[in-house]
Amino acid sequence: MQVYDVTKYLDDHPGGDDVILEATGRDATEDFEDAGHSKSARELMEQYYIGEFDTSSPIATKKSFSERFAQLKKKQYLGISVAVVGISVIAGFLYLRKK
Ligand code: HEM
């Protein structure tokens, strides 16, 4: 995936700087294509190319917040279940010992 530093182009962008700023730091391919840029716009873009983004890097494959939250919740439920069973076993054990 190509990375572009468009900082210097923000003020000159015919579509305004807000649309570009809204699309920074992420894959903006769809936004760029949806705007139906001309051939000259694509050529202009090349001078802002700074490199490739390694999509296999840990940052790229990092799970989203909601995914991680869902995972954490699953772990939490498991933890609570284990705790309830553990407490019941201990309580039962103590009860039987008293008898
Ligand atoms: C280096 C990157 C970019 C360059 C060089 C560029 C260049 C241009 C140019 C020259 C135009 C005028 C129309 C044309 O010739 O196609 C334009 C329009 C537009 N651009 Fe970009 N653009 C860039 C990135 C983006 C991004 C990332 C977005 C969206 C997030 C975007 C959204 C738009 C929109 C919505 C218009 C239409 C404005 C209108 O018709 O009123 N552009 N852009």
GROMACS .gro file of N, CA, C and O and ligand atoms in nm:
model
  439
    1MET      N    1   0.085  -0.119   0.000
    1MET     CA    2   0.000   0.000   0.000
    1MET      C    3   0.089   0.126   0.000
    1MET      O    4   0.184   0.133   0.077
    2GLN      N    5   0.056   0.219  -0.088
    2GLN     CA    6   0.140   0.338  -0.101
    2GLN      C    7   0.105   0.443   0.006
    2GLN      O    8  -0.010   0.457   0.043
    3VAL      N    9   0.213   0.512   0.051
    3VAL     CA   10   0.193   0.618   0.151
    3VAL      C   11   0.230   0.752   0.088
    3VAL      O   12   0.332   0.764   0.020
    4TYR      N   13   0.145   0.851   0.110
    4TYR     CA   14   0.168   0.985   0.055
    4TYR      C   15   0.169   1.087   0.169
    4TYR      O   16   0.085   1.081   0.258
    5ASP      N   17   0.268   1.176   0.162
    5ASP     CA   18   0.270   1.286   0.259
    5ASP      C   19   0.214   1.408   0.186
    5ASP      O   20   0.282   1.470   0.104
    6VAL      N   21   0.088   1.439   0.214
    6VAL     CA   22   0.019   1.545   0.140
    6VAL      C   23   0.015   1.678   0.216
    6VAL      O   24  -0.061   1.769   0.180
    7THR      N   25   0.098   1.688   0.319
    7THR     CA   26   0.099   1.809   0.402
    7THR      C   27   0.108   1.936   0.318
    7THR      O   28   0.030   2.030   0.337
    8LYS      N   29   0.203   1.936   0.224
    8LYS     CA   30   0.227   2.058   0.144
    8LYS      C   31   0.117   2.082   0.041
    8LYS      O   32   0.109   2.190  -0.017
    9TYR      N   33   0.034   1.980   0.015
    9TYR     CA   34  -0.069   1.994  -0.087
    9TYR      C   35  -0.204   2.038  -0.029
    9TYR      O   36  -0.293   2.081  -0.104
   10LEU      N   37  -0.216   2.031   0.102
   10LEU     CA   38  -0.345   2.059   0.167
   10LEU      C   39  -0.411   2.189   0.121
   10LEU      O   40  -0.529   2.191   0.088
   11ASP      N   41  -0.332   2.297   0.119
   11ASP     CA   42  -0.388   2.428   0.083
   11ASP      C   43  -0.425   2.440  -0.065
   11ASP      O   44  -0.506   2.525  -0.102
   12ASP      N   45  -0.361   2.356  -0.148
   12ASP     CA   46  -0.387   2.364  -0.293
   12ASP      C   47  -0.494   2.267  -0.341
   12ASP      O   48  -0.535   2.274  -0.457
   13HIS      N   49  -0.535   2.177  -0.257
   13HIS     CA   50  -0.629   2.073  -0.300
   13HIS      C   51  -0.764   2.133  -0.343
   13HIS      O   52  -0.830   2.197  -0.261
   14PRO      N   53  -0.806   2.109  -0.469
   14PRO     CA   54  -0.933   2.167  -0.515
   14PRO      C   55  -1.054   2.114  -0.437
   14PRO      O   56  -1.157   2.182  -0.431
   15GLY      N   57  -1.040   1.997  -0.379
   15GLY     CA   58  -1.152   1.940  -0.302
   15GLY      C   59  -1.153   1.986  -0.157
   15GLY      O   60  -1.237   1.942  -0.079
   16GLY      N   61  -1.058   2.073  -0.121
   16GLY     CA   62  -1.050   2.125   0.017
   16GLY      C   63  -0.960   2.040   0.106
   16GLY      O   64  -0.938   1.922   0.076
   17ASP      N   65  -0.907   2.102   0.210
   17ASP     CA   66  -0.817   2.027   0.299
   17ASP      C   67  -0.893   1.935   0.394
   17ASP      O   68  -0.842   1.833   0.438
   18ASP      N   69  -1.017   1.971   0.424
   18ASP     CA   70  -1.093   1.891   0.522
   18ASP      C   71  -1.113   1.746   0.479
   18ASP      O   72  -1.099   1.655   0.561
   19VAL      N   73  -1.142   1.725   0.347
   19VAL     CA   74  -1.163   1.587   0.302
   19VAL      C   75  -1.035   1.505   0.315
   19VAL      O   76  -1.038   1.386   0.350
   20ILE      N   77  -0.921   1.568   0.288
   20ILE     CA   78  -0.793   1.496   0.298
   20ILE      C   79  -0.760   1.470   0.445
   20ILE      O   80  -0.724   1.359   0.482
   21LEU      N   81  -0.777   1.572   0.528
   21LEU     CA   82  -0.745   1.556   0.671
   21LEU      C   83  -0.829   1.445   0.734
   21LEU      O   84  -0.782   1.370   0.820
   22GLU      N   85  -0.952   1.435   0.687
   22GLU     CA   86  -1.042   1.333   0.741
   22GLU      C   87  -0.994   1.193   0.703
   22GLU      O   88  -1.024   1.095   0.771
   23ALA      N   89  -0.916   1.184   0.592
   23ALA     CA   90  -0.873   1.054   0.541
   23ALA      C   91  -0.728   1.021   0.573
   23ALA      O   92  -0.671   0.928   0.517
   24THR      N   93  -0.665   1.098   0.663
   24THR     CA   94  -0.523   1.072   0.692
   24THR      C   95  -0.504   0.958   0.790
   24THR      O   96  -0.595   0.925   0.867
   25GLY      N   97  -0.385   0.898   0.783
   25GLY     CA   98  -0.347   0.793   0.878
   25GLY      C   99  -0.420   0.661   0.857
   25GLY      O  100  -0.417   0.575   0.944
   26ARG      N  101  -0.487   0.647   0.746
   26ARG     CA  102  -0.556   0.520   0.718
   26ARG      C  103  -0.561   0.497   0.567
   26ARG      O  104  -0.513   0.582   0.491
   27ASP      N  105  -0.620   0.385   0.527
   27ASP     CA  106  -0.631   0.355   0.385
   27ASP      C  107  -0.737   0.446   0.323
   27ASP      O  108  -0.856   0.432   0.352
   28ALA      N  109  -0.691   0.542   0.241
   28ALA     CA  110  -0.784   0.639   0.184
   28ALA      C  111  -0.814   0.607   0.037
   28ALA      O  112  -0.869   0.692  -0.034
   29THR      N  113  -0.778   0.485  -0.007
   29THR     CA  114  -0.797   0.448  -0.148
   29THR      C  115  -0.941   0.470  -0.193
   29THR      O  116  -0.966   0.532  -0.296
   30GLU      N  117  -1.033   0.418  -0.112
   30GLU     CA  118  -1.175   0.426  -0.151
   30GLU      C  119  -1.222   0.572  -0.162
   30GLU      O  120  -1.288   0.609  -0.259
   31ASP      N  121  -1.184   0.654  -0.064
   31ASP     CA  122  -1.222   0.797  -0.066
   31ASP      C  123  -1.166   0.864  -0.190
   31ASP      O  124  -1.234   0.942  -0.256
   32PHE      N  125  -1.039   0.831  -0.221
   32PHE     CA  126  -0.974   0.891  -0.336
   32PHE      C  127  -1.044   0.850  -0.465
   32PHE      O  128  -1.071   0.934  -0.552
   33GLU      N  129  -1.075   0.722  -0.476
   33GLU     CA  130  -1.142   0.671  -0.596
   33GLU      C  131  -1.285   0.726  -0.608
   33GLU      O  132  -1.330   0.760  -0.716
   34ASP      N  133  -1.354   0.734  -0.495
   34ASP     CA  134  -1.493   0.783  -0.495
   34ASP      C  135  -1.503   0.926  -0.546
   34ASP      O  136  -1.605   0.967  -0.602
   35ALA      N  137  -1.396   1.004  -0.526
   35ALA     CA  138  -1.398   1.144  -0.569
   35ALA      C  139  -1.383   1.156  -0.721
   35ALA      O  140  -1.400   1.264  -0.777
   36GLY      N  141  -1.350   1.043  -0.786
   36GLY     CA  142  -1.336   1.041  -0.932
   36GLY      C  143  -1.226   1.133  -0.982
   36GLY      O  144  -1.248   1.214  -1.072
   37HIS      N  145  -1.107   1.121  -0.923
   37HIS     CA  146  -0.995   1.207  -0.961
   37HIS      C  147  -0.953   1.186  -1.107
   37HIS      O  148  -0.951   1.074  -1.157
   38SER      N  149  -0.914   1.297  -1.168
   38SER     CA  150  -0.870   1.294  -1.308
   38SER      C  151  -0.730   1.234  -1.319
   38SER      O  152  -0.662   1.212  -1.218
   39LYS      N  153  -0.687   1.213  -1.446
   39LYS     CA  154  -0.554   1.157  -1.470
   39LYS      C  155  -0.447   1.255  -1.420
   39LYS      O  156  -0.348   1.216  -1.360
   40SER      N  157  -0.472   1.384  -1.440
   40SER     CA  158  -0.372   1.483  -1.398
   40SER      C  159  -0.362   1.487  -1.245
   40SER      O  160  -0.255   1.511  -1.190
   41ALA      N  161  -0.475   1.462  -1.176
   41ALA     CA  162  -0.472   1.459  -1.029
   41ALA      C  163  -0.385   1.341  -0.982
   41ALA      O  164  -0.308   1.353  -0.887
   42ARG      N  165  -0.398   1.226  -1.053
   42ARG     CA  166  -0.318   1.108  -1.019
   42ARG      C  167  -0.170   1.133  -1.042
   42ARG      O  168  -0.086   1.088  -0.966
   43GLU      N  169  -0.140   1.205  -1.150
   43GLU     CA  170   0.001   1.236  -1.180
   43GLU      C  171   0.057   1.331  -1.074
   43GLU      O  172   0.170   1.315  -1.028
   44LEU      N  173  -0.025   1.426  -1.036
   44LEU     CA  174   0.015   1.525  -0.935
   44LEU      C  175   0.047   1.456  -0.802
   44LEU      O  176   0.142   1.492  -0.732
   45MET      N  177  -0.032   1.352  -0.774
   45MET     CA  178  -0.019   1.280  -0.647
   45MET      C  179   0.118   1.214  -0.632
   45MET      O  180   0.170   1.203  -0.521
   46GLU      N  181   0.176   1.173  -0.748
   46GLU     CA  182   0.302   1.099  -0.743
   46GLU      C  183   0.416   1.173  -0.673
   46GLU      O  184   0.501   1.112  -0.610
   47GLN      N  185   0.415   1.306  -0.681
   47GLN     CA  186   0.525   1.381  -0.617
   47GLN      C  187   0.515   1.380  -0.463
   47GLN      O  188   0.608   1.422  -0.396
   48TYR      N  189   0.402   1.331  -0.412
   48TYR     CA  190   0.387   1.325  -0.265
   48TYR      C  191   0.407   1.184  -0.210
   48TYR      O  192   0.392   1.161  -0.091
   49TYR      N  193   0.444   1.094  -0.301
   49TYR     CA  194   0.467   0.954  -0.261
   49TYR      C  195   0.591   0.945  -0.173
   49TYR      O  196   0.697   0.996  -0.208
   50ILE      N  197   0.580   0.881  -0.056
   50ILE     CA  198   0.698   0.870   0.032
   50ILE      C  199   0.739   0.726   0.059
   50ILE      O  200   0.847   0.700   0.112
   51GLY      N  201   0.657   0.629   0.025
   51GLY     CA  202   0.698   0.490   0.045
   51GLY      C  203   0.582   0.393   0.053
   51GLY      O  204   0.467   0.429   0.030
   52GLU      N  205   0.618   0.269   0.087
   52GLU     CA  206   0.518   0.163   0.096
   52GLU      C  207   0.485   0.133   0.242
   52GLU      O  208   0.573   0.143   0.329
   53PHE      N  209   0.363   0.097   0.266
   53PHE     CA  210   0.324   0.058   0.402
   53PHE      C  211   0.322  -0.094   0.407
   53PHE      O  212   0.254  -0.159   0.326
   54ASP      N  213   0.399  -0.150   0.500
   54ASP     CA  214   0.408  -0.294   0.512
   54ASP      C  215   0.281  -0.345   0.581
   54ASP      O  216   0.267  -0.334   0.702
   55THR      N  217   0.191  -0.402   0.501
   55THR     CA  218   0.061  -0.442   0.557
   55THR      C  219   0.071  -0.567   0.645
   55THR      O  220  -0.026  -0.605   0.709
   56SER      N  221   0.191  -0.630   0.647
   56SER     CA  222   0.205  -0.748   0.733
   56SER      C  223   0.267  -0.712   0.868
   56SER      O  224   0.291  -0.799   0.951
   57SER      N  225   0.294  -0.582   0.889
   57SER     CA  226   0.355  -0.540   1.015
   57SER      C  227   0.254  -0.551   1.130
   57SER      O  228   0.134  -0.549   1.107
   58PRO      N  229   0.303  -0.564   1.252
   58PRO     CA  230   0.211  -0.575   1.367
   58PRO      C  231   0.115  -0.457   1.378
   58PRO      O  232   0.003  -0.473   1.421
   59ILE      N  233   0.159  -0.339   1.336
   59ILE     CA  234   0.071  -0.221   1.344
   59ILE      C  235  -0.047  -0.238   1.249
   59ILE      O  236  -0.161  -0.213   1.284
   60ALA      N  237  -0.018  -0.287   1.127
   60ALA     CA  238  -0.123  -0.304   1.028
   60ALA      C  239  -0.222  -0.412   1.068
   60ALA      O  240  -0.340  -0.404   1.037
   61THR      N  241  -0.173  -0.516   1.136
   61THR     CA  242  -0.261  -0.627   1.171
   61THR      C  243  -0.320  -0.612   1.311
   61THR      O  244  -0.391  -0.699   1.358
   62LYS      N  245  -0.285  -0.500   1.374
   62LYS     CA  246  -0.334  -0.474   1.509
   62LYS      C  247  -0.487  -0.478   1.512
   62LYS      O  248  -0.553  -0.421   1.426
   63LYS      N  249  -0.540  -0.546   1.613
   63LYS     CA  250  -0.686  -0.559   1.619
   63LYS      C  251  -0.749  -0.425   1.658
   63LYS      O  252  -0.689  -0.345   1.727
   64SER      N  253  -0.871  -0.404   1.609
   64SER     CA  254  -0.941  -0.280   1.641
   64SER      C  255  -0.982  -0.282   1.788
   64SER      O  256  -0.985  -0.388   1.851
   65PHE      N  257  -1.018  -0.165   1.839
   65PHE     CA  258  -1.054  -0.154   1.980
   65PHE      C  259  -1.174  -0.244   2.013
   65PHE      O  260  -1.173  -0.316   2.112
   66SER      N  261  -1.277  -0.243   1.925
   66SER     CA  262  -1.397  -0.321   1.955
   66SER      C  263  -1.368  -0.470   1.953
   66SER      O  264  -1.423  -0.545   2.034
   67GLU      N  265  -1.276  -0.512   1.862
   67GLU     CA  266  -1.240  -0.654   1.858
   67GLU      C  267  -1.173  -0.696   1.988
   67GLU      O  268  -1.202  -0.801   2.044
   68ARG      N  269  -1.082  -0.609   2.033
   68ARG     CA  270  -1.009  -0.641   2.156
   68ARG      C  271  -1.100  -0.636   2.277
   68ARG      O  272  -1.085  -0.713   2.370
   69PHE      N  273  -1.195  -0.543   2.275
   69PHE     CA  274  -1.289  -0.530   2.386
   69PHE      C  275  -1.375  -0.656   2.394
   69PHE      O  276  -1.399  -0.709   2.503
   70ALA      N  277  -1.419  -0.706   2.277
   70ALA     CA  278  -1.502  -0.827   2.273
   70ALA      C  279  -1.423  -0.945   2.330
   70ALA      O  280  -1.477  -1.028   2.404
   71GLN      N  281  -1.293  -0.950   2.292
   71GLN     CA  282  -1.208  -1.058   2.341
   71GLN      C  283  -1.192  -1.051   2.493
   71GLN      O  284  -1.200  -1.152   2.562
   72LEU      N  285  -1.173  -0.928   2.541
   72LEU     CA  286  -1.154  -0.905   2.684
   72LEU      C  287  -1.280  -0.948   2.760
   72LEU      O  288  -1.272  -1.010   2.865
   73LYS      N  289  -1.395  -0.916   2.702
   73LYS     CA  290  -1.522  -0.951   2.766
   73LYS      C  291  -1.535  -1.103   2.777
   73LYS      O  292  -1.579  -1.154   2.879
   74LYS      N  293  -1.495  -1.174   2.670
   74LYS     CA  294  -1.501  -1.320   2.670
   74LYS      C  295  -1.414  -1.373   2.783
   74LYS      O  296  -1.453  -1.462   2.857
   75LYS      N  297  -1.294  -1.316   2.794
   75LYS     CA  298  -1.200  -1.359   2.899
   75LYS      C  299  -1.260  -1.332   3.036
   75LYS      O  300  -1.246  -1.411   3.128
   76GLN      N  301  -1.326  -1.216   3.047
   76GLN     CA  302  -1.386  -1.177   3.174
   76GLN      C  303  -1.493  -1.276   3.216
   76GLN      O  304  -1.497  -1.319   3.331
   77TYR      N  305  -1.580  -1.315   3.120
   77TYR     CA  306  -1.687  -1.410   3.150
   77TYR      C  307  -1.627  -1.542   3.197
   77TYR      O  308  -1.676  -1.604   3.292
   78LEU      N  309  -1.521  -1.585   3.132
   78LEU     CA  310  -1.456  -1.710   3.168
   78LEU      C  311  -1.400  -1.698   3.309
   78LEU      O  312  -1.417  -1.788   3.392
   79GLY      N  313  -1.337  -1.584   3.337
   79GLY     CA  314  -1.280  -1.559   3.470
   79GLY      C  315  -1.386  -1.564   3.577
   79GLY      O  316  -1.368  -1.627   3.682
   80ILE      N  317  -1.501  -1.500   3.552
   80ILE     CA  318  -1.610  -1.497   3.650
   80ILE      C  319  -1.663  -1.639   3.672
   80ILE      O  320  -1.684  -1.681   3.786
   81SER      N  321  -1.681  -1.716   3.564
   81SER     CA  322  -1.731  -1.853   3.577
   81SER      C  323  -1.636  -1.937   3.661
   81SER      O  324  -1.679  -2.011   3.752
   82VAL      N  325  -1.508  -1.926   3.634
   82VAL     CA  326  -1.407  -2.003   3.709
   82VAL      C  327  -1.411  -1.963   3.856
   82VAL      O  328  -1.408  -2.048   3.946
   83ALA      N  329  -1.425  -1.832   3.883
   83ALA     CA  330  -1.429  -1.784   4.021
   83ALA      C  331  -1.551  -1.838   4.094
   83ALA      O  332  -1.541  -1.883   4.209
   84VAL      N  333  -1.667  -1.837   4.029
   84VAL     CA  334  -1.791  -1.886   4.092
   84VAL      C  335  -1.778  -2.034   4.125
   84VAL      O  336  -1.809  -2.077   4.237
   85VAL      N  337  -1.730  -2.112   4.030
   85VAL     CA  338  -1.713  -2.256   4.053
   85VAL      C  339  -1.612  -2.278   4.167
   85VAL      O  340  -1.634  -2.358   4.258
   86GLY      N  341  -1.502  -2.202   4.163
   86GLY     CA  342  -1.397  -2.215   4.266
   86GLY      C  343  -1.452  -2.185   4.404
   86GLY      O  344  -1.430  -2.263   4.498
   87ILE      N  345  -1.527  -2.076   4.416
   87ILE     CA  346  -1.583  -2.037   4.546
   87ILE      C  347  -1.681  -2.144   4.595
   87ILE      O  348  -1.681  -2.182   4.713
   88SER      N  349  -1.763  -2.198   4.504
   88SER     CA  350  -1.859  -2.302   4.541
   88SER      C  351  -1.788  -2.425   4.594
   88SER      O  352  -1.829  -2.486   4.694
   89VAL      N  353  -1.680  -2.464   4.527
   89VAL     CA  354  -1.605  -2.583   4.569
   89VAL      C  355  -1.547  -2.561   4.709
   89VAL      O  356  -1.559  -2.647   4.797
   90ILE      N  357  -1.489  -2.444   4.731
   90ILE     CA  358  -1.430  -2.413   4.862
   90ILE      C  359  -1.538  -2.412   4.970
   90ILE      O  360  -1.523  -2.472   5.078
   91ALA      N  361  -1.653  -2.346   4.939
   91ALA     CA  362  -1.763  -2.338   5.035
   91ALA      C  363  -1.813  -2.478   5.068
   91ALA      O  364  -1.837  -2.511   5.186
   92GLY      N  365  -1.828  -2.561   4.966
   92GLY     CA  366  -1.874  -2.698   4.986
   92GLY      C  367  -1.778  -2.777   5.070
   92GLY      O  368  -1.816  -2.851   5.163
   93PHE      N  369  -1.652  -2.758   5.042
   93PHE     CA  370  -1.547  -2.828   5.116
   93PHE      C  371  -1.549  -2.790   5.265
   93PHE      O  372  -1.547  -2.876   5.353
   94LEU      N  373  -1.559  -2.659   5.290
   94LEU     CA  374  -1.563  -2.611   5.429
   94LEU      C  375  -1.688  -2.661   5.500
   94LEU      O  376  -1.684  -2.700   5.617
   95TYR      N  377  -1.800  -2.664   5.428
   95TYR     CA  378  -1.929  -2.709   5.485
   95TYR      C  379  -1.919  -2.856   5.526
   95TYR      O  380  -1.959  -2.894   5.635
   96LEU      N  381  -1.862  -2.937   5.438
   96LEU     CA  382  -1.849  -3.080   5.466
   96LEU      C  383  -1.754  -3.106   5.583
   96LEU      O  384  -1.773  -3.198   5.660
   97ARG      N  385  -1.653  -3.022   5.593
   97ARG     CA  386  -1.554  -3.040   5.699
   97ARG      C  387  -1.615  -3.011   5.835
   97ARG      O  388  -1.581  -3.075   5.935
   98LYS      N  389  -1.703  -2.913   5.838
   98LYS     CA  390  -1.768  -2.871   5.963
   98LYS      C  391  -1.855  -2.984   6.019
   98LYS      O  392  -1.868  -3.001   6.137
   99LYS      N  393  -1.919  -3.059   5.926
   99LYS     CA  394  -2.018  -3.160   5.964
   99LYS      C  395  -1.963  -3.272   6.051
   99LYS      O  396  -1.860  -3.314   6.058
  100HEM     C1  397  -0.210   1.367  -0.311
  100HEM     C2  398  -0.337   1.337  -0.310
  100HEM     C3  399  -0.443   1.412  -0.388
  100HEM     C4  400  -0.431   1.489  -0.499
  100HEM     C5  401  -0.305   1.523  -0.577
  100HEM     C6  402  -0.564   1.537  -0.531
  100HEM     C7  403  -0.594   1.621  -0.637
  100HEM     C8  404  -0.720   1.664  -0.671
  100HEM     C9  405  -0.750   1.744  -0.787
  100HEM    C10  406  -0.649   1.796  -0.888
  100HEM    C11  407  -0.884   1.767  -0.787
  100HEM    C12  408  -0.965   1.845  -0.892
  100HEM    C13  409  -1.043   1.751  -0.981
  100HEM    C14  410  -0.955   1.656  -1.060
  100HEM     O1  411  -0.865   1.703  -1.134
  100HEM     O2  412  -0.976   1.534  -1.047
  100HEM    C15  413  -0.937   1.700  -0.670
  100HEM    C16  414  -1.070   1.699  -0.635
  100HEM    C17  415  -1.123   1.630  -0.527
  100HEM     N1  416  -1.051   1.556  -0.437
  100HEM    FE1  417  -0.852   1.523  -0.438
  100HEM     N2  418  -0.653   1.489  -0.442
  100HEM    C18  419  -0.584   1.411  -0.350
  100HEM    C19  420  -0.634   1.340  -0.243
  100HEM    C20  421  -0.766   1.334  -0.211
  100HEM    C21  422  -0.822   1.254  -0.103
  100HEM    C22  423  -0.741   1.163  -0.012
  100HEM    C23  424  -0.957   1.277  -0.104
  100HEM    C24  425  -1.064   1.222  -0.016
  100HEM    C25  426  -1.048   1.183   0.105
  100HEM    C26  427  -0.986   1.372  -0.209
  100HEM    C27  428  -1.110   1.420  -0.240
  100HEM    C28  429  -1.141   1.504  -0.344
  100HEM    C29  430  -1.275   1.549  -0.377
  100HEM    C30  431  -1.401   1.515  -0.297
  100HEM    C31  432  -1.261   1.626  -0.491
  100HEM    C32  433  -1.377   1.688  -0.568
  100HEM    C33  434  -1.394   1.833  -0.540
  100HEM    C34  435  -1.509   1.888  -0.617
  100HEM     O3  436  -1.540   1.837  -0.726
  100HEM     O4  437  -1.567   1.983  -0.568
  100HEM     N3  438  -0.868   1.404  -0.273
  100HEM     N4  439  -0.835   1.639  -0.601
   0.00000   0.00000   0.00000
